[in-house]
Tab-separated table of C-alpha atoms in Angstrom:
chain	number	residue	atom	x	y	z
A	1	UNK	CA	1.983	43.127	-11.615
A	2	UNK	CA	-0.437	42.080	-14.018
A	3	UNK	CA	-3.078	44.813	-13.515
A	4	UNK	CA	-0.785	47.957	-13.369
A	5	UNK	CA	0.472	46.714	-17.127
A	6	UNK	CA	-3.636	46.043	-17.810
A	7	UNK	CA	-3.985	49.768	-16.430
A	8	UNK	CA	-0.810	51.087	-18.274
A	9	UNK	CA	-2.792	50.152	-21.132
A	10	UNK	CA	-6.015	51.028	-20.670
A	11	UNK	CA	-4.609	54.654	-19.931
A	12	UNK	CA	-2.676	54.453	-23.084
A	13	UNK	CA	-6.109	53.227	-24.971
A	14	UNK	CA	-8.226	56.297	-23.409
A	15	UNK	CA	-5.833	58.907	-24.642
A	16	UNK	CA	-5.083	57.691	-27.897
A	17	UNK	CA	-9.190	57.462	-28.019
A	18	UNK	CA	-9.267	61.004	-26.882
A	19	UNK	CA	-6.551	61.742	-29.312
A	20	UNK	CA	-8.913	60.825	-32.208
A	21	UNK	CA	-12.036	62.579	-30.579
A	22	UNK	CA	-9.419	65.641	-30.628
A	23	UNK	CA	-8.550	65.873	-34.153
A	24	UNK	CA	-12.213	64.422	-35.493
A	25	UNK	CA	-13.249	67.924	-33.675
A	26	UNK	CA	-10.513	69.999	-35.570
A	27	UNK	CA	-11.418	68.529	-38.755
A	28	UNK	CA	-14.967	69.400	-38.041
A	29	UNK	CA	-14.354	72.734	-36.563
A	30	UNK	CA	-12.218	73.188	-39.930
A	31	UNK	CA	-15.739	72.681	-41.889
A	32	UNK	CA	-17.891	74.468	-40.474
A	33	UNK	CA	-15.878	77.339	-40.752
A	34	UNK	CA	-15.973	76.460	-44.538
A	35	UNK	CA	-19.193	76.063	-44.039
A	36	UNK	CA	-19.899	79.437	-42.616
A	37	UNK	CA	-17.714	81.358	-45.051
A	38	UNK	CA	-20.217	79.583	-48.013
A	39	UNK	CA	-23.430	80.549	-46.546
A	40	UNK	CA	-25.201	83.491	-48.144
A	41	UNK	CA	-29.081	83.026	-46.453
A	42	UNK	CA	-29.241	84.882	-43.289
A	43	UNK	CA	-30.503	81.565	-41.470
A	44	UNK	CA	-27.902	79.309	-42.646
A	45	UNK	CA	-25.499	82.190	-40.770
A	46	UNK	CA	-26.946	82.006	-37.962
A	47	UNK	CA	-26.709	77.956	-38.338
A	48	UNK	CA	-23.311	78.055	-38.986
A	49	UNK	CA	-22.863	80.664	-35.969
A	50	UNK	CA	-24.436	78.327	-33.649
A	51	UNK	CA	-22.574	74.951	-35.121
A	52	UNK	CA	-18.976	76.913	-34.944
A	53	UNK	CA	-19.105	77.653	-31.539
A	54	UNK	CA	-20.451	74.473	-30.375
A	55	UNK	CA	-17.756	72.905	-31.821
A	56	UNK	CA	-15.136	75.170	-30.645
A	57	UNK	CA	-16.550	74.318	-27.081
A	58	UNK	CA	-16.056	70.891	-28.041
A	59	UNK	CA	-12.853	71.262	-29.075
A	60	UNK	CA	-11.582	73.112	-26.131
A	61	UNK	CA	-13.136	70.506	-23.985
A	62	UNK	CA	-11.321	67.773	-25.353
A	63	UNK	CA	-8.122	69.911	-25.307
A	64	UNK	CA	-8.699	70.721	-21.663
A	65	UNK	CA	-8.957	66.853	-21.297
A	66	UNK	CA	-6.035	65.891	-23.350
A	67	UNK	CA	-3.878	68.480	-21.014
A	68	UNK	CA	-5.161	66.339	-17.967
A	69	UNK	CA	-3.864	63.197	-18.993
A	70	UNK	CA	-0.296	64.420	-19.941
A	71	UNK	CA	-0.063	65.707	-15.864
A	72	UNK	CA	-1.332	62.999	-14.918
A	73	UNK	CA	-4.573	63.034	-13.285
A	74	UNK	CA	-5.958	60.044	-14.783
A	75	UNK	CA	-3.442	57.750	-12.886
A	76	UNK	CA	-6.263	56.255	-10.424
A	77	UNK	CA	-9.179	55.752	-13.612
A	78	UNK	CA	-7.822	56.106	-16.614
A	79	UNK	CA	-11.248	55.756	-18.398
A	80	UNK	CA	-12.807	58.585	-16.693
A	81	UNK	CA	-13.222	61.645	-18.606
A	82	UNK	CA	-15.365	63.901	-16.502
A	83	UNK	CA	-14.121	66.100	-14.435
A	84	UNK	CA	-13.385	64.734	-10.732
């Protein structure tokens, strides 16, 4: 009885973890788009090009992940978060 409470929370520690990872990578997202908007050099474009959509993949990673865990699919290893 003991472990399935121990795994109860551990499940409820990854996804509040993977809660935080998820809006750290909107608030990041959030400035490099500032970031982008600011940039007048044709290099620091391209920068900011590259650093948006590496964190939009981020983003939509973690989101993908987040999704996961409310149906459910973490029930056998909570702390897992790569795909199966």
């Amino acid at each position: 009885m003991f472990q399935i409470t121990k795994k109860q929370i551990s499940h409820r520690t990854a996804y509040s973890l993977l809660l935080d990872d998820l809006e750290k990578a909107k608030y990041d997202l959030a400035l490099a788009y500032d970031n982008f908007e600011n940039a007048m050099e044709p290099d620091l474009i391209d920068c900011c090009i590259y650093q948006v959509n590496a964190l939009q993949m981020r983003y939509k990673f973690l989101l993908a992940k987040a999704k996961q865990f409310d149906e459910g699919s973490y029930a056998k290893n909570p702390l897992e978060l790569s795909e199966p």
